[in-house]
Amino acid sequence: MEHFALGHWLLVLAYLTSVVGCALGLACAVQARHAASSRHRLRWLVLAAVSIGGVGIWLMHFVAMLGFSTPGMPVRYDVFRTVLSALLSIGAVFAGLVVVGGRAKFGWWRLALGGVITGLAVNLMHYTGMSALRVKGDFGYDGLLVALSVVIAVVAATAALWFAVFLDRLVLRLLAGFVMGAAVTGMHYTGMAAVRMTMDMSAPDPAGVEVFSFLFPVFVFAAIAMAVPLCAVLMAPAVEPDGPRETPERLPRAVTLEHAQQ
């Protein structure tokens, strides 16, 4: 089997896809922590989950799998499980963000639990997506490399969340996207290295659809999943770690205006 049948440039594209989705999602998570109401907080968390789970994790997996092949033999995918993997990824990331990003008050236990849940969401998506894979033969996994993929995802996801919600500089929040992108990409290729395939030339061609058949619907999904959160973040007011504050000039001006009216 080959993981870079289209060239190693696909690795770079997959990584950048993950970085964009994760950075955008973490920006939404920061907005959620400073939302004025529970309803607005929930909306920001949904956008964050779609960005991270849908684009940063699932779309990255899809892009990387474009380069997967079994030379001379077809590779197919089960549509239901492929879609299910996307939904599970978004849902699991949402659960992790609710823990770490649902409230403005920071807590180390929230960060740790949120990192574990979000990291496991990466693994959940990957191995559910891999269960949709159909080849002429069978495949299993190396348990040690699977465990390593879990550790990579959890540790790097926790670090990314810490960068995003604990530090207030924009450059560090962008760095968080690169860290989480590295977690997703590193976990993916570690998980793929764990695959052990046994091919059978005499087996019938597998059922399912080719990965390139998903290109158009996935492109539409990706465009929406990135455009909506991006517009929301760009139009949202800037926030500070401790919440919005009154500037020193605003109170004296308000007092002066009140005296002038009297």
Tab-separated table of C-alpha atoms in Angstrom:
chain	number	residue	atom	x	y	z
A	1	MET	CA	0.000	0.000	0.000
A	2	GLU	CA	1.053	3.597	-0.594
A	3	HIS	CA	0.253	6.695	1.473
A	4	PHE	CA	1.615	9.301	-0.970
A	5	ALA	CA	0.479	7.980	-4.354
A	6	LEU	CA	-0.122	11.572	-5.536
A	7	GLY	CA	3.128	12.930	-4.093
A	8	HIS	CA	4.365	14.248	-0.758
A	9	TRP	CA	2.860	17.672	-1.482
A	10	LEU	CA	-0.407	16.123	-0.274
A	11	LEU	CA	1.070	15.950	3.236
A	12	VAL	CA	1.648	19.715	3.185
A	13	LEU	CA	-1.859	20.365	1.864
A	14	ALA	CA	-3.418	18.107	4.501
A	15	TYR	CA	-1.452	19.836	7.269
A	16	LEU	CA	-2.370	23.347	6.112
A	17	THR	CA	-6.014	22.297	5.838
A	18	SER	CA	-5.908	21.149	9.439
A	19	VAL	CA	-4.141	24.332	10.586
A	20	VAL	CA	-6.758	26.590	8.986
A	21	GLY	CA	-9.687	24.645	10.414
A	22	CYS	CA	-8.168	24.370	13.899
A	23	ALA	CA	-7.038	28.007	14.105
A	24	LEU	CA	-10.451	29.233	13.002
A	25	GLY	CA	-12.213	26.911	15.414
A	26	LEU	CA	-10.025	27.968	18.337
A	27	ALA	CA	-10.791	31.617	17.527
A	28	CYS	CA	-14.499	30.753	17.783
A	29	ALA	CA	-13.833	29.004	21.109
A	30	VAL	CA	-12.237	32.173	22.475
A	31	GLN	CA	-15.332	34.140	21.441
A	32	ALA	CA	-17.506	31.563	23.219
A	33	ARG	CA	-15.683	32.116	26.495
A	34	HIS	CA	-16.601	35.798	26.416
A	35	ALA	CA	-20.114	35.529	24.966
A	36	ALA	CA	-22.771	37.693	26.571
A	37	SER	CA	-25.361	34.925	26.890
A	38	SER	CA	-25.654	31.142	26.900
A	39	ARG	CA	-27.335	31.216	23.495
A	40	HIS	CA	-24.488	33.149	21.892
A	41	ARG	CA	-21.958	30.930	23.655
A	42	LEU	CA	-23.634	27.840	22.219
A	43	ARG	CA	-23.545	29.294	18.703
A	44	TRP	CA	-19.827	30.022	18.955
A	45	LEU	CA	-19.128	26.512	20.239
A	46	VAL	CA	-21.075	24.973	17.355
A	47	LEU	CA	-19.048	27.034	14.875
A	48	ALA	CA	-15.848	26.010	16.638
A	49	ALA	CA	-16.808	22.323	16.531
A	50	VAL	CA	-17.626	22.502	12.821
A	51	SER	CA	-14.321	24.259	12.088
A	52	ILE	CA	-12.135	21.945	14.151
A	53	GLY	CA	-14.057	18.686	13.829
A	54	GLY	CA	-15.322	19.158	10.286
A	55	VAL	CA	-12.397	20.938	8.640
A	56	GLY	CA	-9.381	20.605	10.922
A	57	ILE	CA	-9.885	16.880	11.536
A	58	TRP	CA	-12.280	15.293	9.039
A	59	LEU	CA	-11.333	17.286	5.942
A	60	MET	CA	-7.645	16.810	6.756
A	61	HIS	CA	-8.254	13.043	6.882
A	62	PHE	CA	-10.091	13.183	3.550
A	63	VAL	CA	-7.295	15.136	1.859
A	64	ALA	CA	-4.641	12.767	3.200
A	65	MET	CA	-6.604	9.699	2.047
A	66	LEU	CA	-6.516	11.000	-1.531
A	67	GLY	CA	-2.951	9.720	-1.581
A	68	PHE	CA	-3.769	6.266	-0.221
A	69	SER	CA	-3.759	3.391	-2.703
A	70	THR	CA	-3.181	-0.317	-3.062
A	71	PRO	CA	-1.256	-0.534	-6.383
A	72	GLY	CA	-3.078	-2.570	-8.995
A	73	MET	CA	-6.147	-3.024	-6.810
A	74	PRO	CA	-9.181	-0.812	-6.190
A	75	VAL	CA	-9.895	1.103	-2.985
A	76	ARG	CA	-13.483	1.936	-2.081
A	77	TYR	CA	-15.284	3.674	0.777
A	78	ASP	CA	-18.560	3.063	2.565
A	79	VAL	CA	-20.568	6.294	2.268
A	80	PHE	CA	-22.526	5.888	5.507
A	81	ARG	CA	-19.449	5.337	7.663
A	82	THR	CA	-17.613	8.168	5.972
A	83	VAL	CA	-20.418	10.607	6.776
A	84	LEU	CA	-20.752	9.120	10.265
A	85	SER	CA	-17.072	9.779	10.932
A	86	ALA	CA	-17.596	13.477	10.135
A	87	LEU	CA	-20.609	13.734	12.449
A	88	LEU	CA	-18.796	11.921	15.267
A	89	SER	CA	-15.802	14.204	14.875
A	90	ILE	CA	-17.893	17.367	15.101
A	91	GLY	CA	-19.941	16.029	18.015
A	92	ALA	CA	-16.928	14.859	20.016
A	93	VAL	CA	-15.057	18.128	19.489
A	94	PHE	CA	-18.169	20.026	20.587
A	95	ALA	CA	-18.211	18.024	23.834
A	96	GLY	CA	-14.556	18.845	24.479
A	97	LEU	CA	-15.068	22.541	23.770
A	98	VAL	CA	-18.077	22.706	26.076
A	99	VAL	CA	-15.778	21.597	28.873
A	100	VAL	CA	-12.880	23.950	28.202
A	101	GLY	CA	-14.543	26.798	26.328
A	102	GLY	CA	-18.036	26.937	27.725
A	103	ARG	CA	-17.270	29.370	30.530
A	104	ALA	CA	-15.055	32.400	30.902
A	105	LYS	CA	-13.529	31.133	34.180
A	106	PHE	CA	-10.398	29.119	33.491
A	107	GLY	CA	-9.675	25.856	35.288
A	108	TRP	CA	-6.820	23.404	34.845
A	109	TRP	CA	-9.136	20.436	35.201
A	110	ARG	CA	-11.266	21.855	32.382
A	111	LEU	CA	-8.208	22.187	30.176
A	112	ALA	CA	-7.035	18.640	30.919
A	113	LEU	CA	-10.466	17.091	30.394
A	114	GLY	CA	-11.117	19.182	27.292
A	115	GLY	CA	-7.747	18.172	25.848
A	116	VAL	CA	-8.431	14.493	26.457
A	117	ILE	CA	-11.895	14.661	24.887
A	118	THR	CA	-10.718	16.709	21.901
A	119	GLY	CA	-7.673	14.480	21.378
A	120	LEU	CA	-9.816	11.360	21.525
A	121	ALA	CA	-12.163	13.006	19.018
A	122	VAL	CA	-9.288	13.045	16.540
A	123	ASN	CA	-8.769	9.316	17.051
A	124	LEU	CA	-12.492	8.588	16.977
A	125	MET	CA	-12.827	10.272	13.600
A	126	HIS	CA	-9.751	8.599	12.146
A	127	TYR	CA	-10.563	5.032	13.080
A	128	THR	CA	-14.251	5.419	12.254
A	129	GLY	CA	-13.224	6.810	8.879
A	130	MET	CA	-10.810	3.918	8.402
A	131	SER	CA	-13.634	1.469	9.099
A	132	ALA	CA	-15.232	2.820	5.905
A	133	LEU	CA	-12.206	1.643	3.891
A	134	ARG	CA	-12.836	-1.308	1.556
A	135	VAL	CA	-9.989	-3.201	-0.134
A	136	LYS	CA	-9.380	-6.588	-1.736
A	137	GLY	CA	-8.392	-8.294	1.465
A	138	ASP	CA	-8.388	-7.428	5.149
A	139	PHE	CA	-6.471	-5.171	7.482
A	140	GLY	CA	-5.763	-4.697	11.161
A	141	TYR	CA	-3.586	-2.451	13.365
A	142	ASP	CA	-0.365	-2.477	15.336
A	143	GLY	CA	-1.514	-1.867	18.914
A	144	LEU	CA	1.611	0.045	19.974
A	145	LEU	CA	1.335	2.555	17.126
A	146	VAL	CA	-2.394	2.971	17.788
A	147	ALA	CA	-1.609	3.831	21.418
A	148	LEU	CA	1.067	6.269	20.257
A	149	SER	CA	-1.439	7.964	17.941
A	150	VAL	CA	-3.778	8.476	20.910
A	151	VAL	CA	-1.006	10.029	23.014
A	152	ILE	CA	0.059	12.372	20.193
A	153	ALA	CA	-3.492	13.618	19.672
A	154	VAL	CA	-4.294	14.158	23.361
A	155	VAL	CA	-1.028	15.893	24.301
A	156	ALA	CA	-0.952	18.224	21.303
A	157	ALA	CA	-4.679	19.017	21.505
A	158	THR	CA	-4.284	19.959	25.196
A	159	ALA	CA	-1.329	22.204	24.357
A	160	ALA	CA	-3.280	23.875	21.543
A	161	LEU	CA	-6.264	24.571	23.806
A	162	TRP	CA	-3.950	26.058	26.422
A	163	PHE	CA	-2.414	28.394	23.837
A	164	ALA	CA	-5.849	29.429	22.602
A	165	VAL	CA	-7.737	30.090	25.834
A	166	PHE	CA	-5.021	31.002	28.319
A	167	LEU	CA	-2.881	33.380	26.276
A	168	ASP	CA	-4.274	36.604	24.839
A	169	ARG	CA	-1.845	37.368	22.011
A	170	LEU	CA	-3.127	36.732	18.507
A	171	VAL	CA	0.179	35.267	17.334
A	172	LEU	CA	0.017	32.644	20.094
A	173	ARG	CA	-3.541	31.744	19.143
A	174	LEU	CA	-2.356	31.250	15.578
A	175	LEU	CA	0.448	29.121	16.927
A	176	ALA	CA	-2.208	27.026	18.647
A	177	GLY	CA	-3.668	26.247	15.234
A	178	PHE	CA	-0.275	25.012	14.012
A	179	VAL	CA	0.115	22.890	17.145
A	180	MET	CA	-3.317	21.297	16.802
A	181	GLY	CA	-2.765	20.851	13.064
A	182	ALA	CA	0.416	18.968	13.903
A	183	ALA	CA	-1.572	16.823	16.353
A	184	VAL	CA	-4.186	15.901	13.771
A	185	THR	CA	-1.718	15.274	10.955
A	186	GLY	CA	0.758	13.430	13.155
A	187	MET	CA	-1.986	11.270	14.597
A	188	HIS	CA	-3.324	10.470	11.118
A	189	TYR	CA	-0.041	9.284	9.662
A	190	THR	CA	0.885	7.441	12.862
A	191	GLY	CA	-2.461	5.662	12.649
A	192	MET	CA	-1.848	4.882	8.978
A	193	ALA	CA	1.597	3.490	9.846
A	194	ALA	CA	-0.199	1.151	12.244
A	195	VAL	CA	-2.247	-0.419	9.426
A	196	ARG	CA	-1.343	-4.001	8.577
A	197	MET	CA	-2.980	-5.168	5.341
A	198	THR	CA	-3.362	-8.665	3.947
A	199	MET	CA	-4.285	-8.440	0.279
A	200	ASP	CA	-6.143	-11.146	-1.637
A	201	MET	CA	-5.946	-10.903	-5.428
A	202	SER	CA	-8.681	-13.518	-5.818
A	203	ALA	CA	-11.183	-11.606	-3.684
A	204	PRO	CA	-14.010	-9.770	-5.483
A	205	ASP	CA	-13.723	-6.027	-5.990
A	206	PRO	CA	-14.892	-4.204	-2.858
A	207	ALA	CA	-18.262	-2.448	-2.761
A	208	GLY	CA	-18.493	1.293	-2.225
A	209	VAL	CA	-17.420	4.446	-4.019
A	210	GLU	CA	-14.037	5.892	-4.961
A	211	VAL	CA	-12.650	8.702	-2.820
A	212	PHE	CA	-12.616	11.125	-5.776
A	213	SER	CA	-16.402	10.745	-6.043
A	214	PHE	CA	-16.630	12.799	-2.831
A	215	LEU	CA	-14.687	15.763	-4.154
A	216	PHE	CA	-17.558	18.053	-5.116
A	217	PRO	CA	-19.782	17.570	-2.030
A	218	VAL	CA	-16.731	17.779	0.230
A	219	PHE	CA	-15.631	20.991	-1.490
A	220	VAL	CA	-19.071	22.530	-0.883
A	221	PHE	CA	-19.053	21.417	2.764
A	222	ALA	CA	-15.554	22.792	3.296
A	223	ALA	CA	-16.435	26.138	1.730
A	224	ILE	CA	-19.442	26.567	4.021
A	225	ALA	CA	-17.679	25.202	7.104
A	226	MET	CA	-14.878	27.758	6.726
A	227	ALA	CA	-16.782	30.754	5.330
A	228	VAL	CA	-19.446	30.963	8.038
A	229	PRO	CA	-17.089	30.848	11.080
A	230	LEU	CA	-14.599	33.139	9.342
A	231	CYS	CA	-17.228	35.800	8.703
A	232	ALA	CA	-18.502	35.466	12.276
A	233	VAL	CA	-15.012	35.910	13.739
A	234	LEU	CA	-14.202	38.886	11.513
A	235	MET	CA	-17.437	40.666	12.452
A	236	ALA	CA	-17.208	39.883	16.175
A	237	PRO	CA	-15.814	42.541	18.540
A	238	ALA	CA	-12.346	41.969	19.963
A	239	VAL	CA	-12.269	40.305	23.379
A	240	GLU	CA	-9.828	40.378	26.261
A	241	PRO	CA	-8.966	37.457	28.549
A	242	ASP	CA	-10.848	38.956	31.491
A	243	GLY	CA	-13.796	40.110	29.411
A	244	PRO	CA	-14.639	43.524	27.983
A	245	ARG	CA	-13.582	46.482	30.046
A	246	GLU	CA	-14.505	50.137	30.148
A	247	THR	CA	-11.742	52.336	28.767
A	248	PRO	CA	-10.437	55.071	31.123
A	249	GLU	CA	-11.880	57.801	28.912
A	250	ARG	CA	-15.449	56.513	28.669
A	251	LEU	CA	-16.566	57.112	32.267
A	252	PRO	CA	-15.415	60.759	32.536
A	253	ARG	CA	-17.048	61.573	29.182
A	254	ALA	CA	-20.316	60.014	30.321
A	255	VAL	CA	-20.208	61.983	33.597
A	256	THR	CA	-19.430	65.226	31.711
A	257	LEU	CA	-22.336	64.662	29.324
A	258	GLU	CA	-24.682	64.044	32.251
A	259	HIS	CA	-23.682	67.318	33.958
A	260	ALA	CA	-24.039	69.177	30.663
A	261	GLN	CA	-27.620	67.932	30.269
A	262	GLN	CA	-28.488	69.050	33.798
